[in-house]
């Protein structure tokens, strides 16, 4: 079957919201066509629609590698890289809820003392 038929079907599945089926349809494309811009973009969009962010980022990277003169892959990678990082930051605990090291000798009290500037003496020298 021609890649254009698979791409058309994948587009239809994406429009219906069946992103996994869209991706599976694209997986049936064989040979060098698998790395064409159109196929990689369709896989990227299917992964993004399914909220499989790491896979979307991987396909954006493939676009960047196999189509280096197209700016789309760079933009997709930047957008999804930021999205992944923001989700990871949201999942982590806030720094105020824990100490920043696993070393049991360093506690919040010690970190507080180390970060406290204290009182500085101001000396005025007479000349």
PDB file of N, CA and C in Angstrom, residues 29-123:
ATOM      1  N   UNK A  29       4.048   1.586   7.334  1.00  0.00           N
ATOM      2  CA  UNK A  29       4.851   2.132   6.230  1.00  0.00           C
ATOM      3  C   UNK A  29       6.244   1.527   6.303  1.00  0.00           C
ATOM      4  N   UNK A  30       6.724   1.040   5.171  1.00  0.00           N
ATOM      5  CA  UNK A  30       8.014   0.353   5.136  1.00  0.00           C
ATOM      6  C   UNK A  30       9.078   1.159   4.399  1.00  0.00           C
ATOM      7  N   UNK A  31      10.310   0.751   4.591  1.00  0.00           N
ATOM      8  CA  UNK A  31      11.431   1.317   3.832  1.00  0.00           C
ATOM      9  C   UNK A  31      11.808   2.720   4.270  1.00  0.00           C
ATOM     10  N   UNK A  32      12.449   3.413   3.348  1.00  0.00           N
ATOM     11  CA  UNK A  32      12.935   4.758   3.621  1.00  0.00           C
ATOM     12  C   UNK A  32      11.807   5.750   3.864  1.00  0.00           C
ATOM     13  N   UNK A  33      10.622   5.427   3.422  1.00  0.00           N
ATOM     14  CA  UNK A  33       9.475   6.327   3.614  1.00  0.00           C
ATOM     15  C   UNK A  33       9.158   6.529   5.099  1.00  0.00           C
ATOM     16  N   UNK A  34       9.568   5.582   5.940  1.00  0.00           N
ATOM     17  CA  UNK A  34       9.314   5.687   7.385  1.00  0.00           C
ATOM     18  C   UNK A  34       9.965   6.929   7.982  1.00  0.00           C
ATOM     19  N   UNK A  35      11.067   7.376   7.366  1.00  0.00           N
ATOM     20  CA  UNK A  35      11.812   8.523   7.888  1.00  0.00           C
ATOM     21  C   UNK A  35      11.535   9.810   7.118  1.00  0.00           C
ATOM     22  N   UNK A  36      10.516   9.770   6.240  1.00  0.00           N
ATOM     23  CA  UNK A  36      10.166  10.989   5.519  1.00  0.00           C
ATOM     24  C   UNK A  36       9.561  11.991   6.497  1.00  0.00           C
ATOM     25  N   UNK A  37       9.655  13.248   6.113  1.00  0.00           N
ATOM     26  CA  UNK A  37       9.132  14.303   6.984  1.00  0.00           C
ATOM     27  C   UNK A  37       7.647  14.090   7.277  1.00  0.00           C
ATOM     28  N   UNK A  38       6.867  13.764   6.278  1.00  0.00           N
ATOM     29  CA  UNK A  38       5.420  13.627   6.439  1.00  0.00           C
ATOM     30  C   UNK A  38       5.062  12.528   7.437  1.00  0.00           C
ATOM     31  N   UNK A  39       5.772  11.395   7.345  1.00  0.00           N
ATOM     32  CA  UNK A  39       5.486  10.273   8.249  1.00  0.00           C
ATOM     33  C   UNK A  39       5.914  10.619   9.672  1.00  0.00           C
ATOM     34  N   UNK A  40       7.113  11.184   9.821  1.00  0.00           N
ATOM     35  CA  UNK A  40       7.585  11.546  11.166  1.00  0.00           C
ATOM     36  C   UNK A  40       6.702  12.613  11.804  1.00  0.00           C
ATOM     37  N   UNK A  41       6.240  13.557  10.995  1.00  0.00           N
ATOM     38  CA  UNK A  41       5.342  14.585  11.521  1.00  0.00           C
ATOM     39  C   UNK A  41       4.019  13.963  11.971  1.00  0.00           C
ATOM     40  N   UNK A  42       3.493  13.041  11.176  1.00  0.00           N
ATOM     41  CA  UNK A  42       2.233  12.380  11.539  1.00  0.00           C
ATOM     42  C   UNK A  42       2.393  11.569  12.822  1.00  0.00           C
ATOM     43  N   UNK A  43       3.543  10.897  12.973  1.00  0.00           N
ATOM     44  CA  UNK A  43       3.796  10.148  14.217  1.00  0.00           C
ATOM     45  C   UNK A  43       3.913  11.097  15.400  1.00  0.00           C
ATOM     46  N   UNK A  44       4.600  12.217  15.182  1.00  0.00           N
ATOM     47  CA  UNK A  44       4.718  13.236  16.226  1.00  0.00           C
ATOM     48  C   UNK A  44       3.330  13.709  16.672  1.00  0.00           C
ATOM     49  N   UNK A  45       2.477  14.021  15.717  1.00  0.00           N
ATOM     50  CA  UNK A  45       1.138  14.521  16.040  1.00  0.00           C
ATOM     51  C   UNK A  45       0.289  13.463  16.739  1.00  0.00           C
ATOM     52  N   UNK A  46       0.452  12.197  16.340  1.00  0.00           N
ATOM     53  CA  UNK A  46      -0.292  11.116  17.000  1.00  0.00           C
ATOM     54  C   UNK A  46       0.155  10.970  18.452  1.00  0.00           C
ATOM     55  N   UNK A  47       1.456  11.030  18.679  1.00  0.00           N
ATOM     56  CA  UNK A  47       1.976  10.910  20.050  1.00  0.00           C
ATOM     57  C   UNK A  47       1.558  12.106  20.897  1.00  0.00           C
ATOM     58  N   UNK A  48       1.620  13.273  20.299  1.00  0.00           N
ATOM     59  CA  UNK A  48       1.226  14.478  21.022  1.00  0.00           C
ATOM     60  C   UNK A  48      -0.259  14.430  21.370  1.00  0.00           C
ATOM     61  N   UNK A  49      -1.086  13.990  20.425  1.00  0.00           N
ATOM     62  CA  UNK A  49      -2.520  13.877  20.688  1.00  0.00           C
ATOM     63  C   UNK A  49      -2.826  12.866  21.783  1.00  0.00           C
ATOM     64  N   UNK A  50      -2.024  11.788  21.843  1.00  0.00           N
ATOM     65  CA  UNK A  50      -2.212  10.762  22.870  1.00  0.00           C
ATOM     66  C   UNK A  50      -1.553  11.155  24.192  1.00  0.00           C
ATOM     67  N   UNK A  51      -0.921  12.329  24.211  1.00  0.00           N
ATOM     68  CA  UNK A  51      -0.216  12.842  25.393  1.00  0.00           C
ATOM     69  C   UNK A  51       0.913  11.909  25.832  1.00  0.00           C
ATOM     70  N   UNK A  52       1.549  11.319  24.840  1.00  0.00           N
ATOM     71  CA  UNK A  52       2.743  10.513  25.085  1.00  0.00           C
ATOM     72  C   UNK A  52       3.925  11.422  24.780  1.00  0.00           C
ATOM     73  N   UNK A  53       4.228  12.274  25.740  1.00  0.00           N
ATOM     74  CA  UNK A  53       5.152  13.387  25.524  1.00  0.00           C
ATOM     75  C   UNK A  53       6.566  12.934  25.185  1.00  0.00           C
ATOM     76  N   UNK A  54       7.046  11.892  25.847  1.00  0.00           N
ATOM     77  CA  UNK A  54       8.404  11.438  25.579  1.00  0.00           C
ATOM     78  C   UNK A  54       8.520  10.904  24.150  1.00  0.00           C
ATOM     79  N   UNK A  55       7.477  10.208  23.675  1.00  0.00           N
ATOM     80  CA  UNK A  55       7.480   9.695  22.303  1.00  0.00           C
ATOM     81  C   UNK A  55       7.387  10.847  21.295  1.00  0.00           C
ATOM     82  N   UNK A  56       6.563  11.845  21.617  1.00  0.00           N
ATOM     83  CA  UNK A  56       6.446  13.007  20.734  1.00  0.00           C
ATOM     84  C   UNK A  56       7.794  13.716  20.623  1.00  0.00           C
ATOM     85  N   UNK A  57       8.464  13.851  21.754  1.00  0.00           N
ATOM     86  CA  UNK A  57       9.782  14.489  21.752  1.00  0.00           C
ATOM     87  C   UNK A  57      10.776  13.676  20.924  1.00  0.00           C
ATOM     88  N   UNK A  58      10.705  12.354  21.022  1.00  0.00           N
ATOM     89  CA  UNK A  58      11.604  11.489  20.246  1.00  0.00           C
ATOM     90  C   UNK A  58      11.355  11.652  18.747  1.00  0.00           C
ATOM     91  N   UNK A  59      10.107  11.753  18.347  1.00  0.00           N
ATOM     92  CA  UNK A  59       9.801  11.917  16.920  1.00  0.00           C
ATOM     93  C   UNK A  59      10.179  13.313  16.431  1.00  0.00           C
ATOM     94  N   UNK A  60      10.041  14.321  17.289  1.00  0.00           N
ATOM     95  CA  UNK A  60      10.508  15.656  16.919  1.00  0.00           C
ATOM     96  C   UNK A  60      12.021  15.632  16.711  1.00  0.00           C
ATOM     97  N   UNK A  61      12.705  14.880  17.543  1.00  0.00           N
ATOM     98  CA  UNK A  61      14.161  14.741  17.395  1.00  0.00           C
ATOM     99  C   UNK A  61      14.502  14.022  16.095  1.00  0.00           C
ATOM    100  N   UNK A  62      13.734  13.004  15.745  1.00  0.00           N
ATOM    101  CA  UNK A  62      13.957  12.308  14.470  1.00  0.00           C
ATOM    102  C   UNK A  62      13.751  13.250  13.285  1.00  0.00           C
ATOM    103  N   UNK A  63      12.753  14.124  13.380  1.00  0.00           N
ATOM    104  CA  UNK A  63      12.540  15.107  12.313  1.00  0.00           C
ATOM    105  C   UNK A  63      13.767  15.997  12.198  1.00  0.00           C
ATOM    106  N   UNK A  64      14.275  16.416  13.347  1.00  0.00           N
ATOM    107  CA  UNK A  64      15.452  17.287  13.356  1.00  0.00           C
ATOM    108  C   UNK A  64      16.663  16.590  12.741  1.00  0.00           C
ATOM    109  N   UNK A  65      16.848  15.312  13.053  1.00  0.00           N
ATOM    110  CA  UNK A  65      18.016  14.564  12.573  1.00  0.00           C
ATOM    111  C   UNK A  65      17.899  14.239  11.082  1.00  0.00           C
ATOM    112  N   UNK A  66      16.745  13.737  10.651  1.00  0.00           N
ATOM    113  CA  UNK A  66      16.589  13.273   9.273  1.00  0.00           C
ATOM    114  C   UNK A  66      16.174  14.367   8.293  1.00  0.00           C
ATOM    115  N   UNK A  67      15.740  15.487   8.812  1.00  0.00           N
ATOM    116  CA  UNK A  67      15.358  16.622   7.971  1.00  0.00           C
ATOM    117  C   UNK A  67      15.954  17.894   8.577  1.00  0.00           C
ATOM    118  N   UNK A  68      17.289  17.993   8.620  1.00  0.00           N
ATOM    119  CA  UNK A  68      17.935  19.090   9.357  1.00  0.00           C
ATOM    120  C   UNK A  68      17.645  20.480   8.801  1.00  0.00           C
ATOM    121  N   UNK A  69      17.196  20.571   7.572  1.00  0.00           N
ATOM    122  CA  UNK A  69      16.941  21.885   6.985  1.00  0.00           C
ATOM    123  C   UNK A  69      15.518  22.371   7.214  1.00  0.00           C
ATOM    124  N   UNK A  70      14.727  21.537   7.867  1.00  0.00           N
ATOM    125  CA  UNK A  70      13.356  21.946   8.194  1.00  0.00           C
ATOM    126  C   UNK A  70      13.335  22.441   9.625  1.00  0.00           C
ATOM    127  N   UNK A  71      12.814  23.587   9.830  1.00  0.00           N
ATOM    128  CA  UNK A  71      12.801  24.191  11.155  1.00  0.00           C
ATOM    129  C   UNK A  71      11.723  23.556  12.049  1.00  0.00           C
ATOM    130  N   UNK A  72      10.767  22.865  11.451  1.00  0.00           N
ATOM    131  CA  UNK A  72       9.635  22.287  12.200  1.00  0.00           C
ATOM    132  C   UNK A  72      10.100  21.373  13.329  1.00  0.00           C
ATOM    133  N   UNK A  73      11.059  20.506  13.030  1.00  0.00           N
ATOM    134  CA  UNK A  73      11.546  19.563  14.041  1.00  0.00           C
ATOM    135  C   UNK A  73      12.164  20.277  15.220  1.00  0.00           C
ATOM    136  N   UNK A  74      12.897  21.337  14.959  1.00  0.00           N
ATOM    137  CA  UNK A  74      13.505  22.112  16.035  1.00  0.00           C
ATOM    138  C   UNK A  74      12.444  22.762  16.904  1.00  0.00           C
ATOM    139  N   UNK A  75      11.414  23.310  16.261  1.00  0.00           N
ATOM    140  CA  UNK A  75      10.337  23.974  17.009  1.00  0.00           C
ATOM    141  C   UNK A  75       9.563  22.952  17.833  1.00  0.00           C
ATOM    142  N   UNK A  76       9.227  21.814  17.222  1.00  0.00           N
ATOM    143  CA  UNK A  76       8.490  20.771  17.944  1.00  0.00           C
ATOM    144  C   UNK A  76       9.297  20.284  19.144  1.00  0.00           C
ATOM    145  N   UNK A  77      10.590  20.100  18.939  1.00  0.00           N
ATOM    146  CA  UNK A  77      11.451  19.623  20.013  1.00  0.00           C
ATOM    147  C   UNK A  77      11.494  20.636  21.151  1.00  0.00           C
ATOM    148  N   UNK A  78      11.580  21.903  20.812  1.00  0.00           N
ATOM    149  CA  UNK A  78      11.617  22.942  21.839  1.00  0.00           C
ATOM    150  C   UNK A  78      10.308  23.000  22.612  1.00  0.00           C
ATOM    151  N   UNK A  79       9.206  22.919  21.918  1.00  0.00           N
ATOM    152  CA  UNK A  79       7.899  22.986  22.577  1.00  0.00           C
ATOM    153  C   UNK A  79       7.689  21.778  23.474  1.00  0.00           C
ATOM    154  N   UNK A  80       7.953  20.575  22.965  1.00  0.00           N
ATOM    155  CA  UNK A  80       7.721  19.384  23.763  1.00  0.00           C
ATOM    156  C   UNK A  80       8.754  19.217  24.858  1.00  0.00           C
ATOM    157  N   UNK A  81       9.971  19.656  24.603  1.00  0.00           N
ATOM    158  CA  UNK A  81      10.980  19.614  25.662  1.00  0.00           C
ATOM    159  C   UNK A  81      10.571  20.471  26.839  1.00  0.00           C
ATOM    160  N   UNK A  82      10.031  21.652  26.547  1.00  0.00           N
ATOM    161  CA  UNK A  82       9.564  22.532  27.604  1.00  0.00           C
ATOM    162  C   UNK A  82       8.363  21.918  28.318  1.00  0.00           C
ATOM    163  N   UNK A  83       7.467  21.297  27.578  1.00  0.00           N
ATOM    164  CA  UNK A  83       6.284  20.678  28.180  1.00  0.00           C
ATOM    165  C   UNK A  83       6.679  19.553  29.114  1.00  0.00           C
ATOM    166  N   UNK A  84       7.626  18.717  28.678  1.00  0.00           N
ATOM    167  CA  UNK A  84       8.088  17.608  29.513  1.00  0.00           C
ATOM    168  C   UNK A  84       8.731  18.151  30.773  1.00  0.00           C
ATOM    169  N   UNK A  85       9.583  19.154  30.636  1.00  0.00           N
ATOM    170  CA  UNK A  85      10.249  19.722  31.807  1.00  0.00           C
ATOM    171  C   UNK A  85       9.254  20.338  32.774  1.00  0.00           C
ATOM    172  N   UNK A  86       8.245  21.020  32.270  1.00  0.00           N
ATOM    173  CA  UNK A  86       7.246  21.637  33.140  1.00  0.00           C
ATOM    174  C   UNK A  86       6.455  20.569  33.895  1.00  0.00           C
ATOM    175  N   UNK A  87       6.141  19.465  33.240  1.00  0.00           N
ATOM    176  CA  UNK A  87       5.425  18.396  33.926  1.00  0.00           C
ATOM    177  C   UNK A  87       6.297  17.752  34.988  1.00  0.00           C
ATOM    178  N   UNK A  88       7.575  17.572  34.711  1.00  0.00           N
ATOM    179  CA  UNK A  88       8.483  16.998  35.700  1.00  0.00           C
ATOM    180  C   UNK A  88       8.634  17.910  36.900  1.00  0.00           C
ATOM    181  N   UNK A  89       8.719  19.207  36.664  1.00  0.00           N
ATOM    182  CA  UNK A  89       8.829  20.162  37.759  1.00  0.00           C
ATOM    183  C   UNK A  89       7.566  20.131  38.607  1.00  0.00           C
ATOM    184  N   UNK A  90       6.412  20.043  37.976  1.00  0.00           N
ATOM    185  CA  UNK A  90       5.148  20.024  38.714  1.00  0.00           C
ATOM    186  C   UNK A  90       5.023  18.775  39.577  1.00  0.00           C
ATOM    187  N   UNK A  91       5.622  17.664  39.146  1.00  0.00           N
ATOM    188  CA  UNK A  91       5.519  16.414  39.900  1.00  0.00           C
ATOM    189  C   UNK A  91       6.460  16.368  41.104  1.00  0.00           C
ATOM    190  N   UNK A  92       7.538  17.141  41.076  1.00  0.00           N
ATOM    191  CA  UNK A  92       8.515  17.078  42.157  1.00  0.00           C
ATOM    192  C   UNK A  92       8.019  17.830  43.363  1.00  0.00           C
ATOM    193  N   UNK A  93       8.567  17.480  44.510  1.00  0.00           N
ATOM    194  CA  UNK A  93       8.218  18.164  45.738  1.00  0.00           C
ATOM    195  C   UNK A  93       8.862  19.540  45.737  1.00  0.00           C
ATOM    196  N   UNK A  94       8.260  20.450  46.423  1.00  0.00           N
ATOM    197  CA  UNK A  94       8.820  21.788  46.561  1.00  0.00           C
ATOM    198  C   UNK A  94      10.026  21.745  47.496  1.00  0.00           C
ATOM    199  N   UNK A  95      10.968  22.637  47.280  1.00  0.00           N
ATOM    200  CA  UNK A  95      12.192  22.648  48.072  1.00  0.00           C
ATOM    201  C   UNK A  95      11.915  22.937  49.541  1.00  0.00           C
ATOM    202  N   UNK A  96      10.888  23.720  49.840  1.00  0.00           N
ATOM    203  CA  UNK A  96      10.582  24.037  51.225  1.00  0.00           C
ATOM    204  C   UNK A  96      10.070  22.852  52.022  1.00  0.00           C
ATOM    205  N   UNK A  97       9.647  21.808  51.364  1.00  0.00           N
ATOM    206  CA  UNK A  97       9.108  20.634  52.042  1.00  0.00           C
ATOM    207  C   UNK A  97      10.162  19.587  52.359  1.00  0.00           C
ATOM    208  N   UNK A  98      11.360  19.807  51.920  1.00  0.00           N
ATOM    209  CA  UNK A  98      12.391  18.799  52.130  1.00  0.00           C
ATOM    210  C   UNK A  98      13.745  19.473  52.140  1.00  0.00           C
ATOM    211  N   UNK A  99      14.758  18.702  52.538  1.00  0.00           N
ATOM    212  CA  UNK A  99      16.107  19.235  52.417  1.00  0.00           C
ATOM    213  C   UNK A  99      16.602  18.958  51.014  1.00  0.00           C
ATOM    214  N   UNK A 100      17.613  19.660  50.578  1.00  0.00           N
ATOM    215  CA  UNK A 100      18.061  19.555  49.201  1.00  0.00           C
ATOM    216  C   UNK A 100      19.143  18.503  48.996  1.00  0.00           C
ATOM    217  N   UNK A 101      19.429  17.747  50.001  1.00  0.00           N
ATOM    218  CA  UNK A 101      20.460  16.730  49.878  1.00  0.00           C
ATOM    219  C   UNK A 101      20.023  15.476  50.610  1.00  0.00           C
ATOM    220  N   UNK A 102      20.552  14.352  50.194  1.00  0.00           N
ATOM    221  CA  UNK A 102      20.248  13.093  50.873  1.00  0.00           C
ATOM    222  C   UNK A 102      21.215  12.810  52.020  1.00  0.00           C
ATOM    223  N   UNK A 103      22.206  13.681  52.182  1.00  0.00           N
ATOM    224  CA  UNK A 103      23.187  13.502  53.248  1.00  0.00           C
ATOM    225  C   UNK A 103      22.517  13.764  54.593  1.00  0.00           C
ATOM    226  N   UNK A 104      22.454  12.767  55.497  1.00  0.00           N
ATOM    227  CA  UNK A 104      21.737  12.952  56.763  1.00  0.00           C
ATOM    228  C   UNK A 104      22.413  13.959  57.698  1.00  0.00           C
ATOM    229  N   UNK A 105      23.689  14.299  57.447  1.00  0.00           N
ATOM    230  CA  UNK A 105      24.378  15.255  58.305  1.00  0.00           C
ATOM    231  C   UNK A 105      23.966  16.690  58.008  1.00  0.00           C
ATOM    232  N   UNK A 106      23.389  16.905  56.858  1.00  0.00           N
ATOM    233  CA  UNK A 106      22.982  18.257  56.479  1.00  0.00           C
ATOM    234  C   UNK A 106      21.468  18.352  56.612  1.00  0.00           C
ATOM    235  N   UNK A 107      21.023  19.187  57.513  1.00  0.00           N
ATOM    236  CA  UNK A 107      19.590  19.319  57.786  1.00  0.00           C
ATOM    237  C   UNK A 107      19.111  20.713  57.400  1.00  0.00           C
ATOM    238  N   UNK A 108      17.812  20.916  57.494  1.00  0.00           N
ATOM    239  CA  UNK A 108      17.252  22.238  57.206  1.00  0.00           C
ATOM    240  C   UNK A 108      17.843  23.296  58.143  1.00  0.00           C
ATOM    241  N   UNK A 109      18.035  22.930  59.420  1.00  0.00           N
ATOM    242  CA  UNK A 109      18.580  23.895  60.377  1.00  0.00           C
ATOM    243  C   UNK A 109      19.990  24.323  59.975  1.00  0.00           C
ATOM    244  N   UNK A 110      20.795  23.369  59.561  1.00  0.00           N
ATOM    245  CA  UNK A 110      22.156  23.687  59.137  1.00  0.00           C
ATOM    246  C   UNK A 110      22.140  24.526  57.869  1.00  0.00           C
ATOM    247  N   UNK A 111      21.294  24.175  56.915  1.00  0.00           N
ATOM    248  CA  UNK A 111      21.198  24.964  55.692  1.00  0.00           C
ATOM    249  C   UNK A 111      20.745  26.387  55.996  1.00  0.00           C
ATOM    250  N   UNK A 112      19.838  26.522  56.955  1.00  0.00           N
ATOM    251  CA  UNK A 112      19.376  27.857  57.339  1.00  0.00           C
ATOM    252  C   UNK A 112      20.534  28.672  57.896  1.00  0.00           C
ATOM    253  N   UNK A 113      21.324  28.052  58.786  1.00  0.00           N
ATOM    254  CA  UNK A 113      22.457  28.767  59.369  1.00  0.00           C
ATOM    255  C   UNK A 113      23.476  29.152  58.301  1.00  0.00           C
ATOM    256  N   UNK A 114      23.685  28.260  57.355  1.00  0.00           N
ATOM    257  CA  UNK A 114      24.654  28.553  56.306  1.00  0.00           C
ATOM    258  C   UNK A 114      24.177  29.669  55.377  1.00  0.00           C
ATOM    259  N   UNK A 115      22.877  29.785  55.192  1.00  0.00           N
ATOM    260  CA  UNK A 115      22.359  30.781  54.260  1.00  0.00           C
ATOM    261  C   UNK A 115      22.070  32.116  54.940  1.00  0.00           C
ATOM    262  N   UNK A 116      22.059  32.146  56.270  1.00  0.00           N
ATOM    263  CA  UNK A 116      21.745  33.377  56.988  1.00  0.00           C
ATOM    264  C   UNK A 116      22.940  34.313  56.935  1.00  0.00           C
ATOM    265  N   UNK A 117      22.739  35.556  56.475  1.00  0.00           N
ATOM    266  CA  UNK A 117      23.879  36.451  56.325  1.00  0.00           C
ATOM    267  C   UNK A 117      24.437  36.981  57.641  1.00  0.00           C
ATOM    268  N   UNK A 118      23.614  37.001  58.674  1.00  0.00           N
ATOM    269  CA  UNK A 118      24.100  37.506  59.959  1.00  0.00           C
ATOM    270  C   UNK A 118      24.225  39.018  59.953  1.00  0.00           C
ATOM    271  N   UNK A 119      24.839  39.527  60.992  1.00  0.00           N
ATOM    272  CA  UNK A 119      25.034  40.965  61.119  1.00  0.00           C
ATOM    273  C   UNK A 119      26.441  41.292  60.645  1.00  0.00           C
ATOM    274  N   UNK A 120      26.522  42.229  59.767  1.00  0.00           N
ATOM    275  CA  UNK A 120      27.827  42.620  59.263  1.00  0.00           C
ATOM    276  C   UNK A 120      28.263  43.915  59.942  1.00  0.00           C
ATOM    277  N   UNK A 121      29.493  43.930  60.324  1.00  0.00           N
ATOM    278  CA  UNK A 121      30.037  45.143  60.927  1.00  0.00           C
ATOM    279  C   UNK A 121      30.509  46.062  59.810  1.00  0.00           C
ATOM    280  N   UNK A 122      30.191  47.292  59.979  1.00  0.00           N
ATOM    281  CA  UNK A 122      30.630  48.275  59.017  1.00  0.00           C
ATOM    282  C   UNK A 122      31.751  49.063  59.669  1.00  0.00           C
ATOM    283  N   UNK A 123      32.881  49.024  59.078  1.00  0.00           N
ATOM    284  CA  UNK A 123      33.998  49.784  59.657  1.00  0.00           C
ATOM    285  C   UNK A 123      34.307  50.968  58.760  1.00  0.00           C
TER     286      UNK A 123
END
